[in-house]
Amino acid sequence: MTPDPTAPWLVVGLGNPGPDYAANRHNVGFMVADLLAERIGGRFKAHKARAQVVEGRLGPPGPASRRVVLAKPMSYMNLSGGPVTGLRDFYKVGAAHIVAVHDELDIEFGTLRLKLGGGDNGHNGLKSMTKSLGPDYHRVRFGIGRPPGRMQVADFVLKDFSPAERKELGYFVDRAADAVEALVIEGLERAQTTYNS
């Protein structure tokens, strides 16, 4: 199904605010949102819904481009649903036009999976969004892999990417941003064909 070209898409990068968290695995959604903002030539500004937003267009100039609102909730990860609901109401966006970009433990580092709906798989950001919105929004799942040895999941996601991962991180963040663009412009099925590895 082709999205309504007049409705904006709300692309939400999930993460935790503040410099202490900036390079954490849990903040890869913020990293992708930052890159998309760079691509559309916008700067994040504070929004009354407790989020930072950038408005612009994704895609080639002309009728194929899509209106987007890029957002980074400024609540902590486990409270993401509040800001996202505020933005949904402010921009009058349906759930089918919402995309969450988030880290995913059950996928190997750098692997992407795009889907519509589903469970939260223990991810606190998704849990909060689903509680507020219902489950029927898009997800761009960025694989971070499982913690090594006996490391707790909470410790793992709140650590920075390893030096080896950081060498490839830029490439994978770029690819995730491409996947978001493809999802918004071409639709889920075509984007899945290209990016679900």
C-alpha positions as YAML, in Angstrom:
chain: A
units: angstrom
residues:
- id: 1
  name: MET
  ca: [0.00, 0.00, 0.00]
- id: 2
  name: THR
  ca: [1.39, 3.40, -0.99]
- id: 3
  name: PRO
  ca: [1.34, 5.92, 1.85]
- id: 4
  name: ASP
  ca: [-0.80, 9.05, 1.46]
- id: 5
  name: PRO
  ca: [1.72, 11.55, 0.04]
- id: 6
  name: THR
  ca: [0.19, 14.48, 1.96]
- id: 7
  name: ALA
  ca: [0.49, 12.93, 5.44]
- id: 8
  name: PRO
  ca: [3.81, 13.44, 7.19]
- id: 9
  name: TRP
  ca: [5.78, 10.49, 8.48]
- id: 10
  name: LEU
  ca: [6.97, 10.60, 12.06]
- id: 11
  name: VAL
  ca: [10.40, 8.94, 12.30]
- id: 12
  name: VAL
  ca: [11.38, 8.43, 15.94]
- id: 13
  name: GLY
  ca: [14.94, 7.60, 16.87]
- id: 14
  name: LEU
  ca: [14.93, 5.95, 20.29]
- id: 15
  name: GLY
  ca: [17.65, 6.74, 22.82]
- id: 16
  name: ASN
  ca: [18.46, 8.45, 26.10]
- id: 17
  name: PRO
  ca: [19.17, 12.20, 26.24]
- id: 18
  name: GLY
  ca: [22.46, 13.67, 27.39]
- id: 19
  name: PRO
  ca: [26.17, 13.30, 26.58]
- id: 20
  name: ASP
  ca: [26.71, 10.36, 28.96]
- id: 21
  name: TYR
  ca: [24.50, 8.16, 26.75]
- id: 22
  name: ALA
  ca: [25.37, 9.57, 23.32]
- id: 23
  name: ALA
  ca: [27.60, 6.71, 22.10]
- id: 24
  name: ASN
  ca: [25.73, 3.85, 23.86]
- id: 25
  name: ARG
  ca: [24.35, 0.90, 21.91]
- id: 26
  name: HIS
  ca: [20.89, 1.90, 23.19]
- id: 27
  name: ASN
  ca: [21.25, 5.25, 21.38]
- id: 28
  name: VAL
  ca: [21.68, 3.98, 17.85]
- id: 29
  name: GLY
  ca: [18.18, 5.31, 17.06]
- id: 30
  name: PHE
  ca: [19.41, 8.83, 17.90]
- id: 31
  name: MET
  ca: [22.46, 8.26, 15.66]
- id: 32
  name: VAL
  ca: [20.23, 7.35, 12.69]
- id: 33
  name: ALA
  ca: [17.91, 10.34, 13.36]
- id: 34
  name: ASP
  ca: [20.94, 12.67, 13.49]
- id: 35
  name: LEU
  ca: [22.17, 11.40, 10.13]
- id: 36
  name: LEU
  ca: [18.72, 11.78, 8.54]
- id: 37
  name: ALA
  ca: [18.53, 15.36, 9.89]
- id: 38
  name: GLU
  ca: [21.91, 16.04, 8.27]
- id: 39
  name: ARG
  ca: [20.64, 14.64, 4.97]
- id: 40
  name: ILE
  ca: [17.60, 16.94, 4.91]
- id: 41
  name: GLY
  ca: [19.72, 19.91, 6.03]
- id: 42
  name: GLY
  ca: [17.79, 20.47, 9.25]
- id: 43
  name: ARG
  ca: [18.70, 21.07, 12.88]
- id: 44
  name: PHE
  ca: [16.87, 19.61, 15.84]
- id: 45
  name: LYS
  ca: [14.80, 22.09, 17.83]
- id: 46
  name: ALA
  ca: [12.95, 21.66, 21.11]
- id: 47
  name: HIS
  ca: [9.25, 20.78, 20.80]
- id: 48
  name: LYS
  ca: [6.64, 21.18, 23.53]
- id: 49
  name: ALA
  ca: [6.02, 17.40, 23.43]
- id: 50
  name: ARG
  ca: [9.34, 16.81, 25.29]
- id: 51
  name: ALA
  ca: [11.21, 15.94, 22.13]
- id: 52
  name: GLN
  ca: [13.61, 17.44, 19.66]
- id: 53
  name: VAL
  ca: [12.28, 17.59, 16.11]
- id: 54
  name: VAL
  ca: [13.31, 18.46, 12.57]
- id: 55
  name: GLU
  ca: [10.77, 18.88, 9.78]
- id: 56
  name: GLY
  ca: [11.67, 18.40, 6.14]
- id: 57
  name: ARG
  ca: [11.40, 16.14, 3.13]
- id: 58
  name: LEU
  ca: [13.08, 12.82, 2.41]
- id: 59
  name: GLY
  ca: [13.83, 11.60, -1.06]
- id: 60
  name: PRO
  ca: [14.55, 13.22, -4.40]
- id: 61
  name: PRO
  ca: [13.05, 16.67, -5.03]
- id: 62
  name: GLY
  ca: [9.62, 16.50, -6.62]
- id: 63
  name: PRO
  ca: [6.49, 14.39, -6.18]
- id: 64
  name: ALA
  ca: [8.39, 11.30, -4.94]
- id: 65
  name: SER
  ca: [9.67, 13.08, -1.82]
- id: 66
  name: ARG
  ca: [7.81, 12.66, 1.48]
- id: 67
  name: ARG
  ca: [7.17, 15.06, 4.34]
- id: 68
  name: VAL
  ca: [8.84, 13.83, 7.51]
- id: 69
  name: VAL
  ca: [9.16, 14.84, 11.10]
- id: 70
  name: LEU
  ca: [12.33, 13.39, 12.64]
- id: 71
  name: ALA
  ca: [12.11, 13.12, 16.41]
- id: 72
  name: LYS
  ca: [14.29, 12.28, 19.39]
- id: 73
  name: PRO
  ca: [12.25, 11.92, 22.62]
- id: 74
  name: MET
  ca: [13.92, 13.82, 25.47]
- id: 75
  name: SER
  ca: [12.36, 11.63, 28.13]
- id: 76
  name: TYR
  ca: [14.37, 8.57, 29.07]
- id: 77
  name: MET
  ca: [13.99, 5.48, 26.90]
- id: 78
  name: ASN
  ca: [11.37, 3.80, 29.13]
- id: 79
  name: LEU
  ca: [9.12, 6.89, 28.87]
- id: 80
  name: SER
  ca: [9.35, 7.37, 25.07]
- id: 81
  name: GLY
  ca: [5.62, 6.78, 24.55]
- id: 82
  name: GLY
  ca: [4.62, 10.12, 26.11]
- id: 83
  name: PRO
  ca: [6.61, 12.36, 23.75]
- id: 84
  name: VAL
  ca: [5.74, 10.20, 20.72]
- id: 85
  name: THR
  ca: [2.02, 10.42, 21.54]
- id: 86
  name: GLY
  ca: [2.33, 14.19, 21.91]
- id: 87
  name: LEU
  ca: [4.00, 14.43, 18.50]
- id: 88
  name: ARG
  ca: [1.47, 12.09, 16.90]
- id: 89
  name: ASP
  ca: [-1.37, 14.32, 18.12]
- id: 90
  name: PHE
  ca: [0.40, 17.57, 17.20]
- id: 91
  name: TYR
  ca: [1.23, 16.47, 13.64]
- id: 92
  name: LYS
  ca: [-1.97, 14.36, 13.23]
- id: 93
  name: VAL
  ca: [-0.01, 11.29, 12.14]
- id: 94
  name: GLY
  ca: [-1.63, 7.85, 11.96]
- id: 95
  name: ALA
  ca: [0.19, 4.86, 13.51]
- id: 96
  name: ALA
  ca: [0.92, 3.49, 10.02]
- id: 97
  name: HIS
  ca: [3.02, 6.62, 9.38]
- id: 98
  name: ILE
  ca: [5.16, 6.21, 12.51]
- id: 99
  name: VAL
  ca: [8.60, 4.58, 12.35]
- id: 100
  name: ALA
  ca: [10.63, 3.67, 15.45]
- id: 101
  name: VAL
  ca: [14.36, 3.23, 14.88]
- id: 102
  name: HIS
  ca: [15.85, 1.18, 17.71]
- id: 103
  name: ASP
  ca: [18.57, -1.20, 18.88]
- id: 104
  name: GLU
  ca: [17.74, -4.92, 18.78]
- id: 105
  name: LEU
  ca: [19.48, -7.57, 20.91]
- id: 106
  name: ASP
  ca: [18.31, -10.63, 19.00]
- id: 107
  name: ILE
  ca: [19.95, -9.62, 15.72]
- id: 108
  name: GLU
  ca: [23.69, -9.64, 15.01]
- id: 109
  name: PHE
  ca: [25.53, -6.32, 15.08]
- id: 110
  name: GLY
  ca: [24.82, -4.20, 12.00]
- id: 111
  name: THR
  ca: [22.02, -6.40, 10.64]
- id: 112
  name: LEU
  ca: [18.75, -4.61, 9.87]
- id: 113
  name: ARG
  ca: [15.17, -5.85, 9.97]
- id: 114
  name: LEU
  ca: [12.15, -3.76, 8.98]
- id: 115
  name: LYS
  ca: [8.66, -4.70, 10.06]
- id: 116
  name: LEU
  ca: [5.19, -3.40, 10.88]
- id: 117
  name: GLY
  ca: [3.75, -4.16, 14.30]
- id: 118
  name: GLY
  ca: [4.76, -6.97, 16.63]
- id: 119
  name: GLY
  ca: [5.91, -7.28, 20.22]
- id: 120
  name: ASP
  ca: [8.48, -5.23, 22.12]
- id: 121
  name: ASN
  ca: [10.94, -8.09, 22.80]
- id: 122
  name: GLY
  ca: [11.73, -6.59, 26.21]
- id: 123
  name: HIS
  ca: [12.80, -3.23, 24.70]
- id: 124
  name: ASN
  ca: [11.66, -0.52, 27.11]
- id: 125
  name: GLY
  ca: [11.34, 2.17, 24.46]
- id: 126
  name: LEU
  ca: [9.06, -0.01, 22.33]
- id: 127
  name: LYS
  ca: [7.14, -1.13, 25.41]
- id: 128
  name: SER
  ca: [6.38, 2.50, 26.26]
- id: 129
  name: MET
  ca: [5.46, 3.38, 22.65]
- id: 130
  name: THR
  ca: [3.17, 0.35, 22.30]
- id: 131
  name: LYS
  ca: [1.44, 1.14, 25.58]
- id: 132
  name: SER
  ca: [0.68, 4.65, 24.26]
- id: 133
  name: LEU
  ca: [0.07, 3.96, 20.55]
- id: 134
  name: GLY
  ca: [-0.79, 0.28, 20.19]
- id: 135
  name: PRO
  ca: [1.58, -2.04, 18.29]
- id: 136
  name: ASP
  ca: [0.77, -1.06, 14.69]
- id: 137
  name: TYR
  ca: [3.71, 1.20, 13.86]
- id: 138
  name: HIS
  ca: [6.80, 0.46, 11.73]
- id: 139
  name: ARG
  ca: [10.11, -0.58, 13.24]
- id: 140
  name: VAL
  ca: [13.61, -0.35, 11.82]
- id: 141
  name: ARG
  ca: [15.49, -2.78, 14.05]
- id: 142
  name: PHE
  ca: [19.25, -2.25, 14.23]
- id: 143
  name: GLY
  ca: [21.07, -5.35, 15.43]
- id: 144
  name: ILE
  ca: [23.47, -4.92, 18.35]
- id: 145
  name: GLY
  ca: [23.82, -8.62, 19.23]
- id: 146
  name: ARG
  ca: [23.68, -10.22, 22.67]
- id: 147
  name: PRO
  ca: [25.95, -9.35, 25.60]
- id: 148
  name: PRO
  ca: [29.09, -11.47, 25.97]
- id: 149
  name: GLY
  ca: [29.44, -13.97, 28.80]
- id: 150
  name: ARG
  ca: [27.35, -13.15, 31.85]
- id: 151
  name: MET
  ca: [27.04, -9.42, 31.26]
- id: 152
  name: GLN
  ca: [23.58, -8.13, 32.12]
- id: 153
  name: VAL
  ca: [21.50, -6.85, 29.20]
- id: 154
  name: ALA
  ca: [20.98, -3.46, 30.92]
- id: 155
  name: ASP
  ca: [24.75, -3.00, 31.28]
- id: 156
  name: PHE
  ca: [25.38, -4.06, 27.69]
- id: 157
  name: VAL
  ca: [22.91, -1.67, 26.05]
- id: 158
  name: LEU
  ca: [24.17, 1.25, 28.16]
- id: 159
  name: LYS
  ca: [27.79, 0.69, 27.11]
- id: 160
  name: ASP
  ca: [29.40, 2.28, 24.07]
- id: 161
  name: PHE
  ca: [29.99, 0.19, 20.97]
- id: 162
  name: SER
  ca: [33.27, -1.75, 21.08]
- id: 163
  name: PRO
  ca: [36.33, -0.41, 19.18]
- id: 164
  name: ALA
  ca: [35.84, -3.13, 16.53]
- id: 165
  name: GLU
  ca: [32.15, -2.23, 16.15]
- id: 166
  name: ARG
  ca: [32.93, 1.48, 15.96]
- id: 167
  name: LYS
  ca: [35.03, 0.87, 12.84]
- id: 168
  name: GLU
  ca: [31.89, -0.29, 11.01]
- id: 169
  name: LEU
  ca: [29.25, 1.70, 12.89]
- id: 170
  name: GLY
  ca: [29.22, 4.65, 10.47]
- id: 171
  name: TYR
  ca: [28.52, 2.34, 7.54]
- id: 172
  name: PHE
  ca: [25.67, 0.56, 9.35]
- id: 173
  name: VAL
  ca: [24.08, 3.81, 10.61]
- id: 174
  name: ASP
  ca: [24.21, 5.09, 7.02]
- id: 175
  name: ARG
  ca: [22.53, 1.90, 5.80]
- id: 176
  name: ALA
  ca: [19.84, 2.20, 8.48]
- id: 177
  name: ALA
  ca: [19.15, 5.78, 7.37]
- id: 178
  name: ASP
  ca: [18.86, 4.50, 3.77]
- id: 179
  name: ALA
  ca: [16.39, 1.87, 5.01]
- id: 180
  name: VAL
  ca: [14.23, 4.53, 6.70]
- id: 181
  name: GLU
  ca: [14.21, 6.55, 3.46]
- id: 182
  name: ALA
  ca: [13.25, 3.47, 1.44]
- id: 183
  name: LEU
  ca: [10.46, 2.59, 3.87]
- id: 184
  name: VAL
  ca: [8.99, 6.10, 3.76]
- id: 185
  name: ILE
  ca: [9.33, 6.57, -0.02]
- id: 186
  name: GLU
  ca: [8.87, 3.08, -1.49]
- id: 187
  name: GLY
  ca: [6.82, 1.29, 1.18]
- id: 188
  name: LEU
  ca: [7.58, -1.54, 3.57]
- id: 189
  name: GLU
  ca: [7.72, -4.50, 1.18]
- id: 190
  name: ARG
  ca: [10.23, -2.96, -1.20]
- id: 191
  name: ALA
  ca: [12.35, -1.69, 1.69]
- id: 192
  name: GLN
  ca: [12.30, -5.15, 3.31]
- id: 193
  name: THR
  ca: [13.43, -6.76, 0.05]
- id: 194
  name: THR
  ca: [16.45, -4.46, -0.08]
- id: 195
  name: TYR
  ca: [17.44, -4.14, 3.58]
- id: 196
  name: ASN
  ca: [16.25, -7.20, 5.54]
- id: 197
  name: SER
  ca: [19.42, -9.25, 5.59]
...
